Protein backbone atom coordinates (compact mmCIF):
# COMPACT_ATOMS: atom_id res chain seq x y z
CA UNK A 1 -68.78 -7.83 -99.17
CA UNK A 2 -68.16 -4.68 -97.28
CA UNK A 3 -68.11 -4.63 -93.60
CA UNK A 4 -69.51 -1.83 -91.52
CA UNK A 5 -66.10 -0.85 -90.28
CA UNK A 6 -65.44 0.31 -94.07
CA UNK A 7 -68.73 1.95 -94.38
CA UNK A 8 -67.92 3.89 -91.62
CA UNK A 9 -64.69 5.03 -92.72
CA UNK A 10 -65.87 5.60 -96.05
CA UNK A 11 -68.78 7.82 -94.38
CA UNK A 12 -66.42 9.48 -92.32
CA UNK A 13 -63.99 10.84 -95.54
CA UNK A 14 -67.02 11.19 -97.09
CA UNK A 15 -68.87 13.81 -94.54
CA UNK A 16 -65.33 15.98 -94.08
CA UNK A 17 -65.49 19.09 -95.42
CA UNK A 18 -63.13 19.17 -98.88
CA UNK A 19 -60.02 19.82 -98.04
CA UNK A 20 -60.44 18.32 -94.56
CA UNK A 21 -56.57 18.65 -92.61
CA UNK A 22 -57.40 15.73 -90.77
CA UNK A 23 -60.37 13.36 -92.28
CA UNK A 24 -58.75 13.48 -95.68
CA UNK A 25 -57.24 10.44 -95.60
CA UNK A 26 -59.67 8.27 -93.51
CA UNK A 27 -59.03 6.64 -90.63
CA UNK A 28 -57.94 3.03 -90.51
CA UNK A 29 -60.37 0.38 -90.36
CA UNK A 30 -60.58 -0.65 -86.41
CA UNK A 31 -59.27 -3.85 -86.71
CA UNK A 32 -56.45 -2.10 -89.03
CA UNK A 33 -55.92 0.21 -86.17
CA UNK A 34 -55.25 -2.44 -83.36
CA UNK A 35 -52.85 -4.36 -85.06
CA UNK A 36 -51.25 -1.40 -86.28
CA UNK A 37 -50.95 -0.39 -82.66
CA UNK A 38 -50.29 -3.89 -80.71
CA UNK A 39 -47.34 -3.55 -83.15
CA UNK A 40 -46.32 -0.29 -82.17
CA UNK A 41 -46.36 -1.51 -78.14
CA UNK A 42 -43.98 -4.51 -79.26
CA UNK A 43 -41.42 -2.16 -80.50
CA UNK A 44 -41.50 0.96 -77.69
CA UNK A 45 -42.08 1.01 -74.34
CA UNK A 46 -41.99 4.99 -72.67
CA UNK A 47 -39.68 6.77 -69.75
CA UNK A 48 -42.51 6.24 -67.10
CA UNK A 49 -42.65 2.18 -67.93
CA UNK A 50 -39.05 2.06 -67.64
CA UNK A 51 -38.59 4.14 -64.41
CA UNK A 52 -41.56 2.32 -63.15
CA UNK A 53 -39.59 -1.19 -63.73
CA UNK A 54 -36.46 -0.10 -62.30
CA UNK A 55 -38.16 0.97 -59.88
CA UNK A 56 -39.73 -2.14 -58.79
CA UNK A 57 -36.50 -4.18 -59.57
CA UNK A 58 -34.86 -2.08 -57.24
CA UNK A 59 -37.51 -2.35 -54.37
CA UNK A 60 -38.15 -6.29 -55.05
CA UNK A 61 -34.76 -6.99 -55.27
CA UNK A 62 -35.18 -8.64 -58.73
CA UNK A 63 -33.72 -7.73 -61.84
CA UNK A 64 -35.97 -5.63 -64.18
CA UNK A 65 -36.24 -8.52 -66.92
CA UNK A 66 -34.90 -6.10 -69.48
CA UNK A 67 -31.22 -4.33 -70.13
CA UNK A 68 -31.33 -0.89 -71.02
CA UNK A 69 -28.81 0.41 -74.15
CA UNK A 70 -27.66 4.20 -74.33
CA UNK A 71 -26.37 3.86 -77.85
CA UNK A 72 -24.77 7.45 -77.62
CA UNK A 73 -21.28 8.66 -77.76
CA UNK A 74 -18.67 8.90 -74.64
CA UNK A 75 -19.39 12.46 -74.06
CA UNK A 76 -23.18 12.14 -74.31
CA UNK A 77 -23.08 9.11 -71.69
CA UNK A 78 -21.09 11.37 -69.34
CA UNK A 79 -23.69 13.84 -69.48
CA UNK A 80 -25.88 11.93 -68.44
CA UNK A 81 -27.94 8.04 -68.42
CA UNK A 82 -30.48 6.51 -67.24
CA UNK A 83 -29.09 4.39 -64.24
CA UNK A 84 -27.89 1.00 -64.42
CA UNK A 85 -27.86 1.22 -68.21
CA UNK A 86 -25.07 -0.07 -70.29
CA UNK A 87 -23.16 2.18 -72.90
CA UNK A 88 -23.00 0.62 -76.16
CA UNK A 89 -23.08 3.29 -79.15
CA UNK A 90 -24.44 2.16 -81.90
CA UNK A 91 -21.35 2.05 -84.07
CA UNK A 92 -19.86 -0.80 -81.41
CA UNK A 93 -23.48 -2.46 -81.55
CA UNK A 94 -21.87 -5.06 -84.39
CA UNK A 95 -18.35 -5.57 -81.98
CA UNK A 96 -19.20 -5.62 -78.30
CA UNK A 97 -23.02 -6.96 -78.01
CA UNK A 98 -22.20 -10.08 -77.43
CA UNK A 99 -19.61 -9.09 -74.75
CA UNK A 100 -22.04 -6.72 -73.18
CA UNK A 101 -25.74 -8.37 -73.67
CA UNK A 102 -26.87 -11.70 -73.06
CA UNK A 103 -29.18 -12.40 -75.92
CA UNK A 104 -31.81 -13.74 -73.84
CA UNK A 105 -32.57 -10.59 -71.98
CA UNK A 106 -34.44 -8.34 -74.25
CA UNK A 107 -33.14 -4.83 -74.40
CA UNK A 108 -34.50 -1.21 -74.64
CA UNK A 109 -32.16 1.06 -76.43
CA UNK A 110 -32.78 4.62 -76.53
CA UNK A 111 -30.54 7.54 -77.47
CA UNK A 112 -31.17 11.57 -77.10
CA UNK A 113 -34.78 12.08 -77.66
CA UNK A 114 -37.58 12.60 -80.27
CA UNK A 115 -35.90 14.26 -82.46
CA UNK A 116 -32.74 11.68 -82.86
CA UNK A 117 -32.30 8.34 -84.93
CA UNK A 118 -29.97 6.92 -83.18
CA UNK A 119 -31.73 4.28 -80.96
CA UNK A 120 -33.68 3.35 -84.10
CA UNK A 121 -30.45 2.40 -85.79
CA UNK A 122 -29.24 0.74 -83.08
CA UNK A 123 -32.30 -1.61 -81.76
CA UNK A 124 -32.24 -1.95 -86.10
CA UNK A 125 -28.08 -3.17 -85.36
CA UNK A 126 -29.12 -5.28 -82.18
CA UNK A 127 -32.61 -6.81 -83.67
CA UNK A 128 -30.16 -7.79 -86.84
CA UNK A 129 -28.00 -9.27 -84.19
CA UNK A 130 -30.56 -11.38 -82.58
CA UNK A 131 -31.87 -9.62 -79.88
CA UNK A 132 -35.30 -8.76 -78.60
CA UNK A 133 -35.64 -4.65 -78.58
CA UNK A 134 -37.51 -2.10 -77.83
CA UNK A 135 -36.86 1.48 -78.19
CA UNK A 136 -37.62 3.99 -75.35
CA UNK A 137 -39.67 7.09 -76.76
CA UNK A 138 -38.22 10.37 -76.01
CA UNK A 139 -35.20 9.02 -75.11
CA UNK A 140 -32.47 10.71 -72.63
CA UNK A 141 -34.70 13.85 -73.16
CA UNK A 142 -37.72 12.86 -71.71
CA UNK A 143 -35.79 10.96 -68.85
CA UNK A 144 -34.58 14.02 -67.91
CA UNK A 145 -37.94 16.17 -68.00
CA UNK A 146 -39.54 13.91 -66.78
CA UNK A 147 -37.83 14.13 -63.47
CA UNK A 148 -35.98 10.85 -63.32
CA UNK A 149 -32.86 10.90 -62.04
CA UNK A 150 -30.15 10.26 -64.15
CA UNK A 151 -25.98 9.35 -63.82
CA UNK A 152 -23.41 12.12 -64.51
CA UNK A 153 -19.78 11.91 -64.84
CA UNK A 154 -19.75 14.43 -61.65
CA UNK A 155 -22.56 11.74 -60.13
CA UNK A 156 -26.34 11.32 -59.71
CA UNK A 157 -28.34 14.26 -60.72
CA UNK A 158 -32.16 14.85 -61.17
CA UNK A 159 -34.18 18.03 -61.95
CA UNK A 160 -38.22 18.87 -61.22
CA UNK A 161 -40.63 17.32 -63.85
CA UNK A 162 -41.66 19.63 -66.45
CA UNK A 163 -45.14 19.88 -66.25
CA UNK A 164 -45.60 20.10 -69.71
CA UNK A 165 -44.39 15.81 -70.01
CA UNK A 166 -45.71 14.83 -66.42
CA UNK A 167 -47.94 15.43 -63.99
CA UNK A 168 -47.32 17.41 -61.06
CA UNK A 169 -47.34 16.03 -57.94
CA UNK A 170 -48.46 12.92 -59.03
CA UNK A 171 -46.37 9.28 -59.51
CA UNK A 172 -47.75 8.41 -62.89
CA UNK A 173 -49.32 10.29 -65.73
CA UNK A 174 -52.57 7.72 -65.54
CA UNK A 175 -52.58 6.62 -69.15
């Protein structure tokens, strides 16, 4: 039996021009799609979400209901974290976790940005621990342009949004 969601993918890849950069592997099925990304939300949360929370915390009083990890080195911490996070590279993940994290808070873990591993590898090390993780997408990076501000060795520090990752002039990106 086929469903309609398959004839419509099918007719999709089917009506795309040879060659097609985009339509020549089909789209997922809808239903495919969702769990694919309901999945995705249970594994990474964003900068905003995060801010947002602490935010809140801060305001309410209340904790956030989450710890956040910066799995990178000594010298990368001193540059600069997210506030209130806890260092734990990812090397140490296996050794000090259970000093540092109770494992009934979840955690978000995130590292430089896109373009780095290294909170990947370490929510893998924490998850293989027995924690609940999430990542944070675009890590440090995106805290940072983003216009968060963010602990230094030398103190607090925080620099305009780039417009090109948030919205100027506005609290929230709206999505």
């Amino acid at each position: 039996m086929t469903s309609k969601t398959t004839m419509t993918t099918q007719t999709a890849a089917t009506s795309a021009p040879a060659g097609h950069p985009v339509l020549r592997v089909p789209p997922a099925a809808p239903a495919d799609a969702a769990a694919y990304f309901a999945a995705s939300l249970a594994f990474h949360t964003d900068v905003s979400d995060i801010a947002a929370a602490l935010a809140t915390a801060a305001e309410t009083g209340a904790g956030p209901g989450f710890a956040v990890v910066d799995s990178r080195s000594t010298r990368a911490w001193e540059q600069g974290h997210v506030p209130g996070a806890v260092h734990l590279p990812t090397a140490d993940v296996p050794r000090l976790a259970g000093a540092l994290l109770d494992r009934d808070v979840p955690v978000v873990v995130y590292c430089w940005g896109p373009g780095c591993n290294g909170a990947t590898r370490a929510a893998l090390a924490l998850a293989s621990a027995g924690y609940q993780v999430k990542e944070m997408l675009g890590g440090m990076e995106y805290w940072i342009r983003e216009g968060f501000a963010h602990e230094t060795a030398d103190g607090t520090e925080r620099r305009l949004a780039d417009p090109l990752t948030a919205p100027v002039g506005a609290d929230d990106c709206g999505c």
